[in-house]
CSV table of C-alpha atoms in Angstrom, one decimal:
chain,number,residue,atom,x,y,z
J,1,UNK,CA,-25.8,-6.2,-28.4
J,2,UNK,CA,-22.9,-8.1,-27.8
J,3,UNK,CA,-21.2,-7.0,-24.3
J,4,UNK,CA,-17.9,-8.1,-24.9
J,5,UNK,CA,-16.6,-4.8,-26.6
J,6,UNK,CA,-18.4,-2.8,-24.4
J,7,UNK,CA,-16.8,-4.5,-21.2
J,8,UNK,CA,-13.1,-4.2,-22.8
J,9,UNK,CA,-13.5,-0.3,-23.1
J,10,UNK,CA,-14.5,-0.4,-19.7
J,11,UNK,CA,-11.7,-2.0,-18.2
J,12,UNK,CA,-9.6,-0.6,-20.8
J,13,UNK,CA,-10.0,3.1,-19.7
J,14,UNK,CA,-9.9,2.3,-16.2
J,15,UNK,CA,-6.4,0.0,-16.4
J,16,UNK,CA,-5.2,3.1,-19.0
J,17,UNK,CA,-6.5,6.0,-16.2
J,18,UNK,CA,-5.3,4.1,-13.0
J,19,UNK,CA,-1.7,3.0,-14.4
J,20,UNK,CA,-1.6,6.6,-15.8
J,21,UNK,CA,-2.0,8.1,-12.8
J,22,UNK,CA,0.0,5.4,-10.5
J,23,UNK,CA,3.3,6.1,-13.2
J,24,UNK,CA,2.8,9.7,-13.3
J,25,UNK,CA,2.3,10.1,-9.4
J,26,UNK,CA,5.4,7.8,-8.4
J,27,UNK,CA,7.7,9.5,-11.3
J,28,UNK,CA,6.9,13.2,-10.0
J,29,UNK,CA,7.8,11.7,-6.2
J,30,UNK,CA,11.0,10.1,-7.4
J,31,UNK,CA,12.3,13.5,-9.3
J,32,UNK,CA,10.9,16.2,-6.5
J,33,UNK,CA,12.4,13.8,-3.5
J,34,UNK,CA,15.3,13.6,-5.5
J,35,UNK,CA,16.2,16.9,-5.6
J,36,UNK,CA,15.4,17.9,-2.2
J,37,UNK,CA,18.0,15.4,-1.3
J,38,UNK,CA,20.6,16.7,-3.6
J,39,UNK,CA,20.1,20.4,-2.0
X,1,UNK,CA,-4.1,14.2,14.6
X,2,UNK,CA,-0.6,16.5,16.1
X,3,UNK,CA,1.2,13.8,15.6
X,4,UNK,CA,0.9,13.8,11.8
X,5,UNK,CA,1.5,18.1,11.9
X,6,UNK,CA,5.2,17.8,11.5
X,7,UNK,CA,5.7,17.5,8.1
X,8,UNK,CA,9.0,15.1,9.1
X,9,UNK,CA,7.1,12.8,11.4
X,10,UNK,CA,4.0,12.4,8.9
X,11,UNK,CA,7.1,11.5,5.9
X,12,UNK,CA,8.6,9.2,8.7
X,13,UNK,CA,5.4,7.3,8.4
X,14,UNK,CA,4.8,7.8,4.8
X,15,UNK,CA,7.9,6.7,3.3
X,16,UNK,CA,7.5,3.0,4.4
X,17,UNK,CA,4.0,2.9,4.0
X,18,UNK,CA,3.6,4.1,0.5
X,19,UNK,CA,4.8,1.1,-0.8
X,20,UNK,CA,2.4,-1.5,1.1
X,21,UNK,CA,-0.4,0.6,-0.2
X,22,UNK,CA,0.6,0.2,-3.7
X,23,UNK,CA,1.7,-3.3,-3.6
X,24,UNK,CA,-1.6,-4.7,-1.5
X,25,UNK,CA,-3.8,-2.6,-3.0
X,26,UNK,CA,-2.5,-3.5,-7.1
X,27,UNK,CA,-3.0,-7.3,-5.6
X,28,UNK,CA,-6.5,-6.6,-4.2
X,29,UNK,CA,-7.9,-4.7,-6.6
X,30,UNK,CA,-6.5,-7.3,-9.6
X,31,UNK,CA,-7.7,-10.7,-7.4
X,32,UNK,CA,-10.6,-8.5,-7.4
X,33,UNK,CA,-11.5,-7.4,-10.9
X,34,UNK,CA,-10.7,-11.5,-12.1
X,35,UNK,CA,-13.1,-12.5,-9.4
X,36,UNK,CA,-15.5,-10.3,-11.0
X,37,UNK,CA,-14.7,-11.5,-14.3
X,38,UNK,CA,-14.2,-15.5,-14.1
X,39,UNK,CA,-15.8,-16.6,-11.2
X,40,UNK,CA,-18.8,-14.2,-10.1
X,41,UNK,CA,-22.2,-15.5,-12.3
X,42,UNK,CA,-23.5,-13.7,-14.4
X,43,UNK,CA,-26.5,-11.2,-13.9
X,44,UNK,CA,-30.2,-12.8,-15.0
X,45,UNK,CA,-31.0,-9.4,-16.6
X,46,UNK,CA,-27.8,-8.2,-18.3
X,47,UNK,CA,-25.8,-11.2,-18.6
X,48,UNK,CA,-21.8,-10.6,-19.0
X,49,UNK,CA,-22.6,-7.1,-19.5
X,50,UNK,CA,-23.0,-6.3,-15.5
X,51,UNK,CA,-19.2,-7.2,-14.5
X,52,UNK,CA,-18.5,-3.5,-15.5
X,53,UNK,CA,-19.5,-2.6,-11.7
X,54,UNK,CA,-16.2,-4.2,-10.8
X,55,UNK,CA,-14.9,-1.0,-12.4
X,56,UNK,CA,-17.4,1.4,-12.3
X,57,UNK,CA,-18.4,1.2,-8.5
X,58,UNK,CA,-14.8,1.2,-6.6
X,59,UNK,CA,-14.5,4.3,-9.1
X,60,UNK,CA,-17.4,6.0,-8.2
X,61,UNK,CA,-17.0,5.4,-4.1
X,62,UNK,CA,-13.7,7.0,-4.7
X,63,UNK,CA,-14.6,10.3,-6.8
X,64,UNK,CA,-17.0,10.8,-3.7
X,65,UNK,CA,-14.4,9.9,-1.1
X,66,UNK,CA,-12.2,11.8,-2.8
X,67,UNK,CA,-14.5,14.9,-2.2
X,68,UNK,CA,-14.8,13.8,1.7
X,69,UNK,CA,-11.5,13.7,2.2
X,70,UNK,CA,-10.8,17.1,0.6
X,71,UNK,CA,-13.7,18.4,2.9
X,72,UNK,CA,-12.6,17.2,6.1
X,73,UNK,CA,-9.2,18.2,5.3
X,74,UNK,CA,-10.1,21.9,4.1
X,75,UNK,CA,-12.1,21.8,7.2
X,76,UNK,CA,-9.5,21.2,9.8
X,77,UNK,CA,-6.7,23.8,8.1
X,78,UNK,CA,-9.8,26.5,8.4
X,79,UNK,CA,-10.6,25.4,12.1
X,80,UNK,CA,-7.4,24.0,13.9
X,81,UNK,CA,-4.8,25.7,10.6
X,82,UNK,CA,-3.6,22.3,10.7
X,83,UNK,CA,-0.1,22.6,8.4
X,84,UNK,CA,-0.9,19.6,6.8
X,85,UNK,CA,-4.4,19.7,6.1
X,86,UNK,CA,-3.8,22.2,2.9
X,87,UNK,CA,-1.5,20.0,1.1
X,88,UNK,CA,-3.6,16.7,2.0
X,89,UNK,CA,-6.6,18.5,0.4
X,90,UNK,CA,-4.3,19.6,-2.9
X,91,UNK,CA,-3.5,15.5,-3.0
X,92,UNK,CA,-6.3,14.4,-3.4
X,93,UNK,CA,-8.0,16.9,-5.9
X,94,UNK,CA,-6.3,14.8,-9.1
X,95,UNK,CA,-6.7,11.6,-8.0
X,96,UNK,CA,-10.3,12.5,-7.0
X,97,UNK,CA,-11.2,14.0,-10.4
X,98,UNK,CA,-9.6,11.3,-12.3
X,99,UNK,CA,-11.6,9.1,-10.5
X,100,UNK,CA,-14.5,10.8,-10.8
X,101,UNK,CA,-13.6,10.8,-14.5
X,102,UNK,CA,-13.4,7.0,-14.6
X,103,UNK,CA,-17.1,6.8,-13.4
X,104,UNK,CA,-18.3,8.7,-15.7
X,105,UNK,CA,-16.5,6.9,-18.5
X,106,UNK,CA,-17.6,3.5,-17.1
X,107,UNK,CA,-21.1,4.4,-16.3
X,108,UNK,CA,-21.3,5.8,-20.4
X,109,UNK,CA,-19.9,2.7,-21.9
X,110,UNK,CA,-22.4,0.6,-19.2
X,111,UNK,CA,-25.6,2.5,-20.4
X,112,UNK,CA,-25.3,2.1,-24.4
X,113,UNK,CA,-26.0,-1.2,-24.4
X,114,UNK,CA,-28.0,-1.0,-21.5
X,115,UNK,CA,-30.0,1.6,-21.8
X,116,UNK,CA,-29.6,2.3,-25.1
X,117,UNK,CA,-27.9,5.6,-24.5
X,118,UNK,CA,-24.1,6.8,-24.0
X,119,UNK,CA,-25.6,9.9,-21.8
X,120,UNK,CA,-28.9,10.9,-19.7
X,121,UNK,CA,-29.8,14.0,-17.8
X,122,UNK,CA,-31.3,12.2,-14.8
X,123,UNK,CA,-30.0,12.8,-11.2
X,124,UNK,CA,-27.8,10.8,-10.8
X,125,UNK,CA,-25.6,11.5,-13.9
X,126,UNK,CA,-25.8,15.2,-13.8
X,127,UNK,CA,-24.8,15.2,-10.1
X,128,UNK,CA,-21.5,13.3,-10.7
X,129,UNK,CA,-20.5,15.4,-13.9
X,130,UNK,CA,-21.3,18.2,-11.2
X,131,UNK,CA,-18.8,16.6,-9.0
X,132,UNK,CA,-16.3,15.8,-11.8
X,133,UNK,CA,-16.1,20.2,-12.4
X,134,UNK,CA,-16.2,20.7,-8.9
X,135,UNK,CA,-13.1,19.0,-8.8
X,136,UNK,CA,-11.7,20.9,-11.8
X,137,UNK,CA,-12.6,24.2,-10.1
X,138,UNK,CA,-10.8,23.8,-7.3
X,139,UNK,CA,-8.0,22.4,-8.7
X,140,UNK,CA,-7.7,25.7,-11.1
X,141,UNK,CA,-8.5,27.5,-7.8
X,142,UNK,CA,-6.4,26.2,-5.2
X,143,UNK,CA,-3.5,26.7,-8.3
X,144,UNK,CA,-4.1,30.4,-8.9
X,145,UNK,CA,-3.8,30.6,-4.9
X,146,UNK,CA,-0.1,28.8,-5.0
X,147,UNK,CA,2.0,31.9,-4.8
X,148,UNK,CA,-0.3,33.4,-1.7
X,149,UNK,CA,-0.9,29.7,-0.1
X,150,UNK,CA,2.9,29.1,-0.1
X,151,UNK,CA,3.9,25.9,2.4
X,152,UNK,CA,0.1,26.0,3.7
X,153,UNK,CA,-0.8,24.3,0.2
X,154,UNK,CA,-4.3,26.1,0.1
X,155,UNK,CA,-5.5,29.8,1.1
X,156,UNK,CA,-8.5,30.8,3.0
X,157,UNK,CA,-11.1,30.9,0.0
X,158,UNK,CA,-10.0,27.8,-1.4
X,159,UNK,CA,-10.8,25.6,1.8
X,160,UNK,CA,-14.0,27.2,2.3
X,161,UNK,CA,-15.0,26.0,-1.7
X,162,UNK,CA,-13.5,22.7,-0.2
X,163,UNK,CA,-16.6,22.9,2.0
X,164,UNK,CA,-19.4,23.9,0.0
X,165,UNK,CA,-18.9,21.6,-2.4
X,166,UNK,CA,-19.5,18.6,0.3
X,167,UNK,CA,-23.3,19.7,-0.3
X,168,UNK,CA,-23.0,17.7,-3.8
X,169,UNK,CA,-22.2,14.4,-1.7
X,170,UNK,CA,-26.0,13.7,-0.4
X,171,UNK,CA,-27.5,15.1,-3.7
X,172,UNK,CA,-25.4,12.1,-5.7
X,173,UNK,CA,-25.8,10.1,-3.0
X,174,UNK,CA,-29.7,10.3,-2.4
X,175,UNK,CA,-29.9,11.2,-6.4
X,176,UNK,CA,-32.0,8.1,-7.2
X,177,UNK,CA,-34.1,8.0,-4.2
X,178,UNK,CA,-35.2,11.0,-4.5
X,179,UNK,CA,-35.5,11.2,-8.3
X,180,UNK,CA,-36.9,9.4,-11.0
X,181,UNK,CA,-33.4,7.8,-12.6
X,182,UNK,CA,-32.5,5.6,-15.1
X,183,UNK,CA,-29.6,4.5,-12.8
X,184,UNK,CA,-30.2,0.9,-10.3
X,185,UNK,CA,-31.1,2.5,-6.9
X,186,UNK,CA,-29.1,1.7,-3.9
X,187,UNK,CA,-28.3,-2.1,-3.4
X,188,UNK,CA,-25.5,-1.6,-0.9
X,189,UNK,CA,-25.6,0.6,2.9
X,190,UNK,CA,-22.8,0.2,6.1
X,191,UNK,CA,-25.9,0.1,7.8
X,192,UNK,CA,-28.8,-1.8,5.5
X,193,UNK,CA,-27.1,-5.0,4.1
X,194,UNK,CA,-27.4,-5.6,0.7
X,195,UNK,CA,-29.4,-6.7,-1.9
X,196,UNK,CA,-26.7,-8.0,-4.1
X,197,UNK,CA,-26.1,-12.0,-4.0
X,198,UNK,CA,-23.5,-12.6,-2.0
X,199,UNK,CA,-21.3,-14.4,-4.9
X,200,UNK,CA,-21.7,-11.0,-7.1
X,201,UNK,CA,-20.7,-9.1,-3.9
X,202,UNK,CA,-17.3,-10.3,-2.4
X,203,UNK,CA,-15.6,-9.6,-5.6
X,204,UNK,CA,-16.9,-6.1,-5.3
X,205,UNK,CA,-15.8,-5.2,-2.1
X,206,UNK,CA,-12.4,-6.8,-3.1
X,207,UNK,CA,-11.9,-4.7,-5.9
X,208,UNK,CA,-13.1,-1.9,-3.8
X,209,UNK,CA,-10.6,-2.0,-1.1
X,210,UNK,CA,-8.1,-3.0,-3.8
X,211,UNK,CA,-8.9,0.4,-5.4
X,212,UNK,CA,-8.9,2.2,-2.2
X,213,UNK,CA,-5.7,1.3,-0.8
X,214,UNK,CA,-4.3,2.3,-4.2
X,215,UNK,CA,-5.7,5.6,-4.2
X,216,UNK,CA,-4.6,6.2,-0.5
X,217,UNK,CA,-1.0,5.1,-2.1
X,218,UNK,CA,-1.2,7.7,-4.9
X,219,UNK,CA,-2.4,10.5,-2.2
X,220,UNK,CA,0.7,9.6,-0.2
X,221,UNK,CA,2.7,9.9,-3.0
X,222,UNK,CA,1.6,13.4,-4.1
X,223,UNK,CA,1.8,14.6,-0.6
X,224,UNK,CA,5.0,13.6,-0.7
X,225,UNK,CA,6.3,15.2,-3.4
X,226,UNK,CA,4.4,18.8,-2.5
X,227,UNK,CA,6.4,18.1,1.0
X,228,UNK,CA,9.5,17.7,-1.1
X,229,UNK,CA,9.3,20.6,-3.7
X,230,UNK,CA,8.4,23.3,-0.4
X,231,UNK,CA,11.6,21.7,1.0
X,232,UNK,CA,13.5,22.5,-2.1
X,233,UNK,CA,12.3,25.5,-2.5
X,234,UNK,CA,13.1,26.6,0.6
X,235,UNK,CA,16.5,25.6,0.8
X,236,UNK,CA,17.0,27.7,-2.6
X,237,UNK,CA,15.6,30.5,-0.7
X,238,UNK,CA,18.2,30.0,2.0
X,239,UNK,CA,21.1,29.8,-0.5
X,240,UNK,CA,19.7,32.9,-3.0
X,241,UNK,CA,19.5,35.4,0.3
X,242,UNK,CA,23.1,33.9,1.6
């Protein structure tokens, strides 16, 4: 079975989870610090 | 430990570190993972195929440290009520599950061609899926708390849960020594060496710490942001009862 595919999924899903997670983390720290500072 | 109590000392230190753990752990964790793809040989049994550990390892160490941390943190707000301790614990739930996640997801795609099979039910396995919904339940649990936990972050029954569910640890730990398992037995220990050669290795624990600064980054990040909603919130509070 050729690996290639199987190794691009892999890395795939964990670059796709990890950024996810990395942008959704920092975006939801800018807007909440944000407004604390504005109060 | 005190130091870190006051929510505006522990943000003091936060703030500029956040940062340095994103940026040096994005650099690790990349220098690792091309390691592990371009220069590390390839495996004598599975060829090409095996460089999915890069991945799949530094994700499974965290979706159990994840679990460590939330224990030793639900832990100290039951014993010493640190103030802290609740929101730490609520930090690193998501993170930890995603994580978790990410092994699973790894380890699938690794055993097709491997094993022949996206799924077994052998220790190992089951014992991490375990872990992945222990995750989910206290994530549901420690939200339907909120209102009652208030600044705290987590209520009484929630950080116990936080607890109990440290027993999983050793079973996914000592899974495939103590069970017959599809899944490679342990080749690394803090205390054993290892049985991996050492050209395979260094990339690993690159993309390991890589991972791990990263995911201490992201937990600072969502404490943060907790810290600053009950900040906002409070101050809206203060102006509604003026």
């Amino acid at each position: 079975m050729n690996p290639i595919p199987f190794m691009i999924a892999a890395y795939g899903v964990t670059f796709v989870l990890t950024g996810g997670l990395l942008l959704v983390s920092w975006r939801q720290m800018s807007a909440a610090e944000s407004v604390a500072k504005s109060l | 430990m005190h130091a870190f109590a006051n929510p505006t000392q522990f943000l003091s230190i936060a703030r500029p570190l956040t940062p340095w753990l994103i940026g040096l752990g994005l650099a690790l964790a990349v220098g690792g993972v091309l390691a592990g793809l371009f220069i590390a040989p390839a495996d004598d049994l599975q060829g090409e195929l095996f460089r999915i550990i890069y991945v799949h390892v530094p994700a499974a160490w965290l979706g159990m440290g994840a679990w460590t941390g939330i224990a030793i943190s639900c832990f100290a707000f039951l014993v010493w009520r640190h103030p802290l301790a609740g929101v730490a614990a609520r930090a690193l739930a998501a993170p930890g599950a995603i994580f978790a996640a990410m092994c699973l997801i790894t380890g699938s795609i690794w055993g097709r061609p491997a094993w022949g099979a996206w799924w077994v039910w052998d220790g190992r396995l089951t014992s991490m899926l375990v872990m992945f919904f222990l995750y989910l339940g206290f994530i549901a649990f420690a939200k339907a708390n909120e209102d009652e936990a208030g600044g705290a972050g987590i209520t009484r029954p929630v950080a116990i849960y936080g607890v109990v569910g440290a027993i999983n640890l050793p079973i996914v730990k000592y899974s495939v020594i103590w069970w017959q398992s599809l899944h490679q037995g342990p080749s690394l220990s803090l205390t054993g060496g290892s049985s991996i050669a050492p050209e395979m290795l260094w990339p690993l624990l690159l993309s390991s710490a890589g991972f791990s600064l990263l995911f201490g980054g992201i937990v600072l990040m969502r404490m943060r942001t907790m810290l600053a909603k009950q900040k906002a919130e409070a101050r809206m509070r203060r102006m509604a009862a003026q």
